[in-house]
């Protein structure tokens, strides 16, 4: 391939990358831009691209709503609980299917893959009946249990690739040097699994933080709403949708995810790269 062809190919790839980036970032820009606009500017036929003179009225309406703080607290408790418990169980399950040989191991792995293909809507009735029988509807514990069940198969499947990619020889070498099996695992293998744990934790965090339908079905009490469900209250059949408040709320909801992603970005990229070559 000549240098001119390589240059044109590179320019084409760069152009496609730029178009993809703009297509991804434009909805985010439009959300933030709209959150600062007044209602008449949002409803105007001509779009307002830059919120010159924009105010914080939309954000004030959110903070004046008493449901914001309670929804934020419920979302934080459910999301953190989901990520911590799902990672713990997924870590142990991934170790079991990657390091040990037992009857039904292959079937267990296949079931994990099949479960992820079942539409969530098909499980709503049975899940709600189980929670209702246990008197766990409208509780953080009940919603967290459902989120853990939803996140766990993907988390186990992903972590399994990371664990399987680490050679057992490393632990055996540490045991030759005097470590116990448990000591060799925690001193050698566990630190190498940190990027994988972070990467899967981020996906679990995003899934639990933004989930809407399950929370809408289970948390019918107004004081037990999560942030996405609380945000839907700004849509009224008679008065229409308060798009300024919706966009301001969406911006606030996205901020914790962005901060969490920035904090673990380096670990997450390392984990995704390791999983790509070792899974």
PDB file of C-alpha atoms in Angstrom:
ATOM      1  CA  UNK A   1       0.000   0.000   0.000  1.00  0.00           C
ATOM      2  CA  UNK A   2       1.469   3.326  -1.058  1.00  0.00           C
ATOM      3  CA  UNK A   3       1.959   6.255   1.305  1.00  0.00           C
ATOM      4  CA  UNK A   4      -0.795   8.276  -0.422  1.00  0.00           C
ATOM      5  CA  UNK A   5      -3.302   5.447  -0.004  1.00  0.00           C
ATOM      6  CA  UNK A   6      -2.346   5.042   3.660  1.00  0.00           C
ATOM      7  CA  UNK A   7      -2.779   8.774   4.210  1.00  0.00           C
ATOM      8  CA  UNK A   8      -6.233   8.811   2.572  1.00  0.00           C
ATOM      9  CA  UNK A   9      -7.233   5.761   4.589  1.00  0.00           C
ATOM     10  CA  UNK A  10      -6.086   7.424   7.779  1.00  0.00           C
ATOM     11  CA  UNK A  11      -7.961  10.630   6.945  1.00  0.00           C
ATOM     12  CA  UNK A  12     -11.104   8.618   6.236  1.00  0.00           C
ATOM     13  CA  UNK A  13     -10.783   6.753   9.534  1.00  0.00           C
ATOM     14  CA  UNK A  14     -10.182  10.028  11.393  1.00  0.00           C
ATOM     15  CA  UNK A  15     -13.221  11.597   9.719  1.00  0.00           C
ATOM     16  CA  UNK A  16     -15.407   8.630  10.662  1.00  0.00           C
ATOM     17  CA  UNK A  17     -14.093   8.830  14.221  1.00  0.00           C
ATOM     18  CA  UNK A  18     -14.892  12.544  14.386  1.00  0.00           C
ATOM     19  CA  UNK A  19     -18.431  12.000  13.036  1.00  0.00           C
ATOM     20  CA  UNK A  20     -19.005   9.201  15.559  1.00  0.00           C
ATOM     21  CA  UNK A  21     -17.749  11.423  18.397  1.00  0.00           C
ATOM     22  CA  UNK A  22     -20.034  14.301  17.366  1.00  0.00           C
ATOM     23  CA  UNK A  23     -23.018  11.958  17.058  1.00  0.00           C
ATOM     24  CA  UNK A  24     -22.350  10.670  20.595  1.00  0.00           C
ATOM     25  CA  UNK A  25     -21.641  14.020  22.236  1.00  0.00           C
ATOM     26  CA  UNK A  26     -24.466  16.046  20.600  1.00  0.00           C
ATOM     27  CA  UNK A  27     -27.309  14.614  22.772  1.00  0.00           C
ATOM     28  CA  UNK A  28     -25.258  15.406  25.882  1.00  0.00           C
ATOM     29  CA  UNK A  29     -24.612  18.965  24.668  1.00  0.00           C
ATOM     30  CA  UNK A  30     -28.315  19.415  23.833  1.00  0.00           C
ATOM     31  CA  UNK A  31     -29.350  18.141  27.265  1.00  0.00           C
ATOM     32  CA  UNK A  32     -27.057  20.587  29.100  1.00  0.00           C
ATOM     33  CA  UNK A  33     -27.931  23.454  26.734  1.00  0.00           C
ATOM     34  CA  UNK A  34     -31.688  22.953  27.190  1.00  0.00           C
ATOM     35  CA  UNK A  35     -31.343  22.776  30.965  1.00  0.00           C
ATOM     36  CA  UNK A  36     -30.351  26.485  30.992  1.00  0.00           C
ATOM     37  CA  UNK A  37     -33.043  27.722  28.582  1.00  0.00           C
ATOM     38  CA  UNK A  38     -36.320  29.343  29.490  1.00  0.00           C
ATOM     39  CA  UNK A  39     -39.580  27.631  28.580  1.00  0.00           C
ATOM     40  CA  UNK A  40     -40.353  30.003  25.701  1.00  0.00           C
ATOM     41  CA  UNK A  41     -36.895  29.397  24.214  1.00  0.00           C
ATOM     42  CA  UNK A  42     -37.361  25.616  24.448  1.00  0.00           C
ATOM     43  CA  UNK A  43     -40.734  25.792  22.692  1.00  0.00           C
ATOM     44  CA  UNK A  44     -39.616  28.315  20.068  1.00  0.00           C
ATOM     45  CA  UNK A  45     -39.539  27.004  16.465  1.00  0.00           C
ATOM     46  CA  UNK A  46     -35.961  28.261  16.056  1.00  0.00           C
ATOM     47  CA  UNK A  47     -33.498  26.310  18.226  1.00  0.00           C
ATOM     48  CA  UNK A  48     -31.292  28.166  20.689  1.00  0.00           C
ATOM     49  CA  UNK A  49     -27.836  26.675  20.286  1.00  0.00           C
ATOM     50  CA  UNK A  50     -26.087  28.582  23.046  1.00  0.00           C
ATOM     51  CA  UNK A  51     -27.883  29.561  26.282  1.00  0.00           C
ATOM     52  CA  UNK A  52     -26.755  33.215  26.341  1.00  0.00           C
ATOM     53  CA  UNK A  53     -28.497  34.807  29.289  1.00  0.00           C
ATOM     54  CA  UNK A  54     -29.711  31.429  30.451  1.00  0.00           C
ATOM     55  CA  UNK A  55     -30.609  31.100  34.082  1.00  0.00           C
ATOM     56  CA  UNK A  56     -30.804  28.438  36.746  1.00  0.00           C
ATOM     57  CA  UNK A  57     -34.593  28.462  37.072  1.00  0.00           C
ATOM     58  CA  UNK A  58     -34.887  24.861  35.886  1.00  0.00           C
ATOM     59  CA  UNK A  59     -32.373  23.708  38.515  1.00  0.00           C
ATOM     60  CA  UNK A  60     -34.102  25.761  41.222  1.00  0.00           C
ATOM     61  CA  UNK A  61     -37.401  24.000  40.486  1.00  0.00           C
ATOM     62  CA  UNK A  62     -35.651  20.668  40.969  1.00  0.00           C
ATOM     63  CA  UNK A  63     -34.094  21.570  44.302  1.00  0.00           C
ATOM     64  CA  UNK A  64     -37.373  23.135  45.478  1.00  0.00           C
ATOM     65  CA  UNK A  65     -39.054  19.779  44.877  1.00  0.00           C
ATOM     66  CA  UNK A  66     -38.996  17.821  48.125  1.00  0.00           C
ATOM     67  CA  UNK A  67     -38.751  14.542  46.246  1.00  0.00           C
ATOM     68  CA  UNK A  68     -35.269  15.217  44.885  1.00  0.00           C
ATOM     69  CA  UNK A  69     -33.320  14.549  48.084  1.00  0.00           C
ATOM     70  CA  UNK A  70     -35.228  11.371  48.949  1.00  0.00           C
ATOM     71  CA  UNK A  71     -34.898  10.080  45.371  1.00  0.00           C
ATOM     72  CA  UNK A  72     -31.177  10.806  45.415  1.00  0.00           C
ATOM     73  CA  UNK A  73     -30.775   8.904  48.674  1.00  0.00           C
ATOM     74  CA  UNK A  74     -32.746   5.892  47.406  1.00  0.00           C
ATOM     75  CA  UNK A  75     -30.772   5.780  44.137  1.00  0.00           C
ATOM     76  CA  UNK A  76     -27.443   5.965  45.976  1.00  0.00           C
ATOM     77  CA  UNK A  77     -28.357   3.209  48.442  1.00  0.00           C
ATOM     78  CA  UNK A  78     -29.722   0.896  45.753  1.00  0.00           C
ATOM     79  CA  UNK A  79     -26.836   1.463  43.344  1.00  0.00           C
ATOM     80  CA  UNK A  80     -24.022   1.132  45.876  1.00  0.00           C
ATOM     81  CA  UNK A  81     -25.633  -1.948  47.424  1.00  0.00           C
ATOM     82  CA  UNK A  82     -26.085  -3.515  44.001  1.00  0.00           C
ATOM     83  CA  UNK A  83     -22.501  -2.933  42.908  1.00  0.00           C
ATOM     84  CA  UNK A  84     -20.910  -4.137  46.156  1.00  0.00           C
ATOM     85  CA  UNK A  85     -22.991  -7.306  46.540  1.00  0.00           C
ATOM     86  CA  UNK A  86     -22.947  -8.170  42.825  1.00  0.00           C
ATOM     87  CA  UNK A  87     -19.156  -7.813  42.664  1.00  0.00           C
ATOM     88  CA  UNK A  88     -18.694  -9.979  45.757  1.00  0.00           C
ATOM     89  CA  UNK A  89     -20.876 -12.827  44.472  1.00  0.00           C
ATOM     90  CA  UNK A  90     -19.602 -12.486  40.917  1.00  0.00           C
ATOM     91  CA  UNK A  91     -16.001 -12.602  42.105  1.00  0.00           C
ATOM     92  CA  UNK A  92     -16.565 -15.843  44.032  1.00  0.00           C
ATOM     93  CA  UNK A  93     -18.565 -17.401  41.188  1.00  0.00           C
ATOM     94  CA  UNK A  94     -15.953 -16.411  38.603  1.00  0.00           C
ATOM     95  CA  UNK A  95     -13.245 -18.019  40.719  1.00  0.00           C
ATOM     96  CA  UNK A  96     -15.285 -21.197  41.048  1.00  0.00           C
ATOM     97  CA  UNK A  97     -15.950 -21.672  37.332  1.00  0.00           C
ATOM     98  CA  UNK A  98     -12.427 -20.641  36.312  1.00  0.00           C
ATOM     99  CA  UNK A  99     -10.242 -22.338  38.905  1.00  0.00           C
ATOM    100  CA  UNK A 100     -12.157 -25.501  39.858  1.00  0.00           C
ATOM    101  CA  UNK A 101     -13.563 -28.468  37.966  1.00  0.00           C
ATOM    102  CA  UNK A 102     -16.985 -29.674  39.137  1.00  0.00           C
ATOM    103  CA  UNK A 103     -20.043 -31.319  37.608  1.00  0.00           C
ATOM    104  CA  UNK A 104     -22.349 -28.861  35.885  1.00  0.00           C
ATOM    105  CA  UNK A 105     -19.705 -26.144  35.493  1.00  0.00           C
ATOM    106  CA  UNK A 106     -20.195 -25.827  31.729  1.00  0.00           C
ATOM    107  CA  UNK A 107     -23.992 -25.843  32.087  1.00  0.00           C
ATOM    108  CA  UNK A 108     -23.734 -23.080  34.687  1.00  0.00           C
ATOM    109  CA  UNK A 109     -21.735 -20.907  32.308  1.00  0.00           C
ATOM    110  CA  UNK A 110     -24.224 -21.517  29.483  1.00  0.00           C
ATOM    111  CA  UNK A 111     -27.140 -20.633  31.777  1.00  0.00           C
ATOM    112  CA  UNK A 112     -25.439 -17.333  32.626  1.00  0.00           C
ATOM    113  CA  UNK A 113     -25.328 -16.495  28.940  1.00  0.00           C
ATOM    114  CA  UNK A 114     -28.919 -17.572  28.266  1.00  0.00           C
ATOM    115  CA  UNK A 115     -30.342 -15.652  31.245  1.00  0.00           C
ATOM    116  CA  UNK A 116     -28.987 -12.402  29.825  1.00  0.00           C
ATOM    117  CA  UNK A 117     -31.026 -12.950  26.656  1.00  0.00           C
ATOM    118  CA  UNK A 118     -34.378 -13.042  28.480  1.00  0.00           C
ATOM    119  CA  UNK A 119     -36.224  -9.704  28.148  1.00  0.00           C
ATOM    120  CA  UNK A 120     -36.544  -8.018  31.531  1.00  0.00           C
ATOM    121  CA  UNK A 121     -40.231  -7.312  30.899  1.00  0.00           C
ATOM    122  CA  UNK A 122     -40.944 -11.050  30.830  1.00  0.00           C
ATOM    123  CA  UNK A 123     -39.870 -11.356  34.469  1.00  0.00           C
ATOM    124  CA  UNK A 124     -41.750  -8.411  35.937  1.00  0.00           C
ATOM    125  CA  UNK A 125     -44.864 -10.279  37.102  1.00  0.00           C
ATOM    126  CA  UNK A 126     -43.010 -13.132  38.803  1.00  0.00           C
ATOM    127  CA  UNK A 127     -40.494 -10.748  40.386  1.00  0.00           C
ATOM    128  CA  UNK A 128     -43.220  -8.478  41.714  1.00  0.00           C
ATOM    129  CA  UNK A 129     -45.166 -11.432  43.153  1.00  0.00           C
ATOM    130  CA  UNK A 130     -42.061 -12.736  44.920  1.00  0.00           C
ATOM    131  CA  UNK A 131     -41.275  -9.324  46.408  1.00  0.00           C
ATOM    132  CA  UNK A 132     -44.888  -8.834  47.440  1.00  0.00           C
ATOM    133  CA  UNK A 133     -44.956 -12.253  49.140  1.00  0.00           C
ATOM    134  CA  UNK A 134     -41.805 -11.294  51.044  1.00  0.00           C
ATOM    135  CA  UNK A 135     -43.248  -7.825  51.812  1.00  0.00           C
ATOM    136  CA  UNK A 136     -40.290  -6.187  50.090  1.00  0.00           C
ATOM    137  CA  UNK A 137     -42.130  -3.927  47.650  1.00  0.00           C
ATOM    138  CA  UNK A 138     -41.400  -0.238  48.174  1.00  0.00           C
ATOM    139  CA  UNK A 139     -38.184  -1.117  49.988  1.00  0.00           C
ATOM    140  CA  UNK A 140     -34.569  -0.448  49.132  1.00  0.00           C
ATOM    141  CA  UNK A 141     -33.728  -4.048  49.989  1.00  0.00           C
ATOM    142  CA  UNK A 142     -36.279  -5.450  47.536  1.00  0.00           C
ATOM    143  CA  UNK A 143     -35.231  -3.229  44.636  1.00  0.00           C
ATOM    144  CA  UNK A 144     -31.557  -3.902  45.368  1.00  0.00           C
ATOM    145  CA  UNK A 145     -32.201  -7.649  45.249  1.00  0.00           C
ATOM    146  CA  UNK A 146     -33.816  -7.301  41.817  1.00  0.00           C
ATOM    147  CA  UNK A 147     -30.952  -5.181  40.516  1.00  0.00           C
ATOM    148  CA  UNK A 148     -28.403  -7.686  41.824  1.00  0.00           C
ATOM    149  CA  UNK A 149     -30.223 -10.480  40.001  1.00  0.00           C
ATOM    150  CA  UNK A 150     -30.195  -8.394  36.812  1.00  0.00           C
ATOM    151  CA  UNK A 151     -26.532  -7.368  37.022  1.00  0.00           C
ATOM    152  CA  UNK A 152     -25.042 -10.601  38.355  1.00  0.00           C
ATOM    153  CA  UNK A 153     -25.040 -12.796  35.186  1.00  0.00           C
ATOM    154  CA  UNK A 154     -23.191 -10.199  33.118  1.00  0.00           C
ATOM    155  CA  UNK A 155     -20.768  -9.498  35.981  1.00  0.00           C
ATOM    156  CA  UNK A 156     -19.933 -13.185  36.457  1.00  0.00           C
ATOM    157  CA  UNK A 157     -19.512 -13.711  32.734  1.00  0.00           C
ATOM    158  CA  UNK A 158     -17.159 -10.738  32.425  1.00  0.00           C
ATOM    159  CA  UNK A 159     -15.091 -11.510  35.519  1.00  0.00           C
ATOM    160  CA  UNK A 160     -14.763 -15.131  34.441  1.00  0.00           C
ATOM    161  CA  UNK A 161     -12.771 -13.952  31.429  1.00  0.00           C
ATOM    162  CA  UNK A 162     -10.394 -11.962  33.618  1.00  0.00           C
ATOM    163  CA  UNK A 163      -9.819 -14.816  36.075  1.00  0.00           C
ATOM    164  CA  UNK A 164      -9.340 -17.372  33.310  1.00  0.00           C
ATOM    165  CA  UNK A 165      -6.788 -15.077  31.672  1.00  0.00           C
ATOM    166  CA  UNK A 166      -4.504 -15.107  34.710  1.00  0.00           C
ATOM    167  CA  UNK A 167      -2.131 -18.094  34.635  1.00  0.00           C
ATOM    168  CA  UNK A 168      -2.363 -20.380  37.643  1.00  0.00           C
ATOM    169  CA  UNK A 169       1.450 -20.673  37.419  1.00  0.00           C
ATOM    170  CA  UNK A 170       1.767 -17.325  39.197  1.00  0.00           C
ATOM    171  CA  UNK A 171       0.012 -18.658  42.280  1.00  0.00           C
ATOM    172  CA  UNK A 172       1.954 -21.914  42.163  1.00  0.00           C
ATOM    173  CA  UNK A 173       5.247 -20.015  41.987  1.00  0.00           C
ATOM    174  CA  UNK A 174       4.228 -17.976  45.056  1.00  0.00           C
ATOM    175  CA  UNK A 175       3.315 -21.206  46.886  1.00  0.00           C
ATOM    176  CA  UNK A 176       6.757 -22.612  46.062  1.00  0.00           C
ATOM    177  CA  UNK A 177       8.219 -19.489  47.695  1.00  0.00           C
ATOM    178  CA  UNK A 178       6.304 -20.211  50.882  1.00  0.00           C
ATOM    179  CA  UNK A 179       2.878 -18.618  50.455  1.00  0.00           C
ATOM    180  CA  UNK A 180      -0.254 -20.494  51.357  1.00  0.00           C
ATOM    181  CA  UNK A 181      -2.865 -20.935  48.627  1.00  0.00           C
ATOM    182  CA  UNK A 182      -5.010 -18.185  50.083  1.00  0.00           C
ATOM    183  CA  UNK A 183      -1.982 -15.931  50.567  1.00  0.00           C
ATOM    184  CA  UNK A 184      -0.784 -16.522  47.008  1.00  0.00           C
ATOM    185  CA  UNK A 185      -4.205 -15.650  45.677  1.00  0.00           C
ATOM    186  CA  UNK A 186      -4.578 -12.394  47.586  1.00  0.00           C
ATOM    187  CA  UNK A 187      -0.964 -11.290  47.065  1.00  0.00           C
ATOM    188  CA  UNK A 188      -0.601 -12.238  43.395  1.00  0.00           C
ATOM    189  CA  UNK A 189      -3.923 -12.850  41.653  1.00  0.00           C
ATOM    190  CA  UNK A 190      -6.234 -10.396  43.402  1.00  0.00           C
ATOM    191  CA  UNK A 191      -4.203  -7.240  42.529  1.00  0.00           C
ATOM    192  CA  UNK A 192      -4.075  -8.357  38.898  1.00  0.00           C
ATOM    193  CA  UNK A 193      -7.867  -8.669  38.904  1.00  0.00           C
ATOM    194  CA  UNK A 194      -8.405  -5.085  40.094  1.00  0.00           C
ATOM    195  CA  UNK A 195      -8.916  -3.629  36.560  1.00  0.00           C
ATOM    196  CA  UNK A 196     -11.506  -6.308  35.822  1.00  0.00           C
ATOM    197  CA  UNK A 197     -13.354  -5.605  39.058  1.00  0.00           C
ATOM    198  CA  UNK A 198     -13.378  -1.879  38.319  1.00  0.00           C
ATOM    199  CA  UNK A 199     -14.580  -2.359  34.725  1.00  0.00           C
ATOM    200  CA  UNK A 200     -17.440  -4.649  35.697  1.00  0.00           C
ATOM    201  CA  UNK A 201     -18.267  -2.425  38.665  1.00  0.00           C
ATOM    202  CA  UNK A 202     -18.665   0.580  36.353  1.00  0.00           C
ATOM    203  CA  UNK A 203     -21.074  -1.274  34.080  1.00  0.00           C
ATOM    204  CA  UNK A 204     -23.061  -2.447  37.098  1.00  0.00           C
ATOM    205  CA  UNK A 205     -23.145   1.092  38.499  1.00  0.00           C
ATOM    206  CA  UNK A 206     -24.444   2.568  35.242  1.00  0.00           C
ATOM    207  CA  UNK A 207     -27.068  -0.149  34.834  1.00  0.00           C
ATOM    208  CA  UNK A 208     -28.415   0.227  38.374  1.00  0.00           C
ATOM    209  CA  UNK A 209     -28.213   4.045  38.443  1.00  0.00           C
ATOM    210  CA  UNK A 210     -30.182   4.551  35.217  1.00  0.00           C
ATOM    211  CA  UNK A 211     -32.684   1.696  35.517  1.00  0.00           C
ATOM    212  CA  UNK A 212     -36.262   2.956  35.258  1.00  0.00           C
ATOM    213  CA  UNK A 213     -38.878   0.273  34.548  1.00  0.00           C
ATOM    214  CA  UNK A 214     -38.251  -2.060  37.489  1.00  0.00           C
ATOM    215  CA  UNK A 215     -38.117   0.870  39.899  1.00  0.00           C
ATOM    216  CA  UNK A 216     -41.383   2.226  38.455  1.00  0.00           C
ATOM    217  CA  UNK A 217     -43.127  -1.112  39.068  1.00  0.00           C
ATOM    218  CA  UNK A 218     -41.691  -1.898  42.509  1.00  0.00           C
ATOM    219  CA  UNK A 219     -41.359   1.542  44.131  1.00  0.00           C
ATOM    220  CA  UNK A 220     -44.918   2.906  43.930  1.00  0.00           C
ATOM    221  CA  UNK A 221     -44.564   4.948  47.131  1.00  0.00           C
ATOM    222  CA  UNK A 222     -43.713   8.564  46.253  1.00  0.00           C
ATOM    223  CA  UNK A 223     -41.105   8.713  49.020  1.00  0.00           C
ATOM    224  CA  UNK A 224     -39.344   5.596  47.708  1.00  0.00           C
ATOM    225  CA  UNK A 225     -38.792   6.694  44.120  1.00  0.00           C
ATOM    226  CA  UNK A 226     -35.412   6.503  42.476  1.00  0.00           C
ATOM    227  CA  UNK A 227     -34.070   9.469  40.512  1.00  0.00           C
ATOM    228  CA  UNK A 228     -35.197   8.275  37.037  1.00  0.00           C
ATOM    229  CA  UNK A 229     -38.729   7.607  38.351  1.00  0.00           C
ATOM    230  CA  UNK A 230     -38.837  10.938  40.191  1.00  0.00           C
ATOM    231  CA  UNK A 231     -37.764  12.679  36.981  1.00  0.00           C
ATOM    232  CA  UNK A 232     -40.789  11.239  35.179  1.00  0.00           C
ATOM    233  CA  UNK A 233     -43.072  13.243  37.514  1.00  0.00           C
ATOM    234  CA  UNK A 234     -42.279  16.351  35.472  1.00  0.00           C
ATOM    235  CA  UNK A 235     -44.350  14.875  32.662  1.00  0.00           C
ATOM    236  CA  UNK A 236     -48.053  15.584  33.110  1.00  0.00           C
ATOM    237  CA  UNK A 237     -50.875  14.494  30.802  1.00  0.00           C
ATOM    238  CA  UNK A 238     -52.708  17.814  31.141  1.00  0.00           C
ATOM    239  CA  UNK A 239     -49.828  20.289  31.428  1.00  0.00           C
ATOM    240  CA  UNK A 240     -47.369  18.542  29.140  1.00  0.00           C
ATOM    241  CA  UNK A 241     -43.694  17.909  29.805  1.00  0.00           C
ATOM    242  CA  UNK A 242     -41.533  20.437  31.634  1.00  0.00           C
ATOM    243  CA  UNK A 243     -38.553  19.898  29.360  1.00  0.00           C
ATOM    244  CA  UNK A 244     -36.365  22.422  31.157  1.00  0.00           C
ATOM    245  CA  UNK A 245     -36.722  20.561  34.459  1.00  0.00           C
ATOM    246  CA  UNK A 246     -36.350  17.180  32.744  1.00  0.00           C
ATOM    247  CA  UNK A 247     -33.096  18.224  31.077  1.00  0.00           C
ATOM    248  CA  UNK A 248     -31.781  19.814  34.276  1.00  0.00           C
ATOM    249  CA  UNK A 249     -32.626  16.649  36.208  1.00  0.00           C
ATOM    250  CA  UNK A 250     -31.009  14.471  33.558  1.00  0.00           C
ATOM    251  CA  UNK A 251     -27.855  16.581  33.824  1.00  0.00           C
ATOM    252  CA  UNK A 252     -27.771  16.196  37.601  1.00  0.00           C
ATOM    253  CA  UNK A 253     -28.357  12.440  37.347  1.00  0.00           C
ATOM    254  CA  UNK A 254     -25.511  12.089  34.846  1.00  0.00           C
ATOM    255  CA  UNK A 255     -22.975  13.951  37.015  1.00  0.00           C
ATOM    256  CA  UNK A 256     -22.331  11.101  39.546  1.00  0.00           C
ATOM    257  CA  UNK A 257     -21.828   8.637  36.689  1.00  0.00           C
ATOM    258  CA  UNK A 258     -19.353  10.970  34.972  1.00  0.00           C
ATOM    259  CA  UNK A 259     -17.442  11.594  38.222  1.00  0.00           C
ATOM    260  CA  UNK A 260     -17.311   7.870  38.980  1.00  0.00           C
ATOM    261  CA  UNK A 261     -16.146   7.131  35.443  1.00  0.00           C
ATOM    262  CA  UNK A 262     -13.384   9.759  35.611  1.00  0.00           C
ATOM    263  CA  UNK A 263     -12.146   8.388  38.939  1.00  0.00           C
ATOM    264  CA  UNK A 264     -11.786   4.831  37.629  1.00  0.00           C
ATOM    265  CA  UNK A 265     -11.110   5.588  33.965  1.00  0.00           C
ATOM    266  CA  UNK A 266      -7.502   4.374  33.905  1.00  0.00           C
ATOM    267  CA  UNK A 267      -8.361   1.153  35.729  1.00  0.00           C
ATOM    268  CA  UNK A 268     -11.391   0.581  33.520  1.00  0.00           C
ATOM    269  CA  UNK A 269      -9.447   0.985  30.254  1.00  0.00           C
ATOM    270  CA  UNK A 270      -6.785  -1.410  31.532  1.00  0.00           C
ATOM    271  CA  UNK A 271      -9.477  -3.896  32.489  1.00  0.00           C
ATOM    272  CA  UNK A 272     -11.269  -3.712  29.152  1.00  0.00           C
ATOM    273  CA  UNK A 273      -7.981  -4.170  27.305  1.00  0.00           C
ATOM    274  CA  UNK A 274      -6.992  -7.121  29.466  1.00  0.00           C
ATOM    275  CA  UNK A 275     -10.392  -8.715  28.999  1.00  0.00           C
ATOM    276  CA  UNK A 276     -10.186  -8.259  25.246  1.00  0.00           C
ATOM    277  CA  UNK A 277      -6.968 -10.250  24.905  1.00  0.00           C
ATOM    278  CA  UNK A 278      -7.427 -12.786  27.690  1.00  0.00           C
ATOM    279  CA  UNK A 279     -11.144 -13.573  27.668  1.00  0.00           C
TER     280      UNK A 279
END
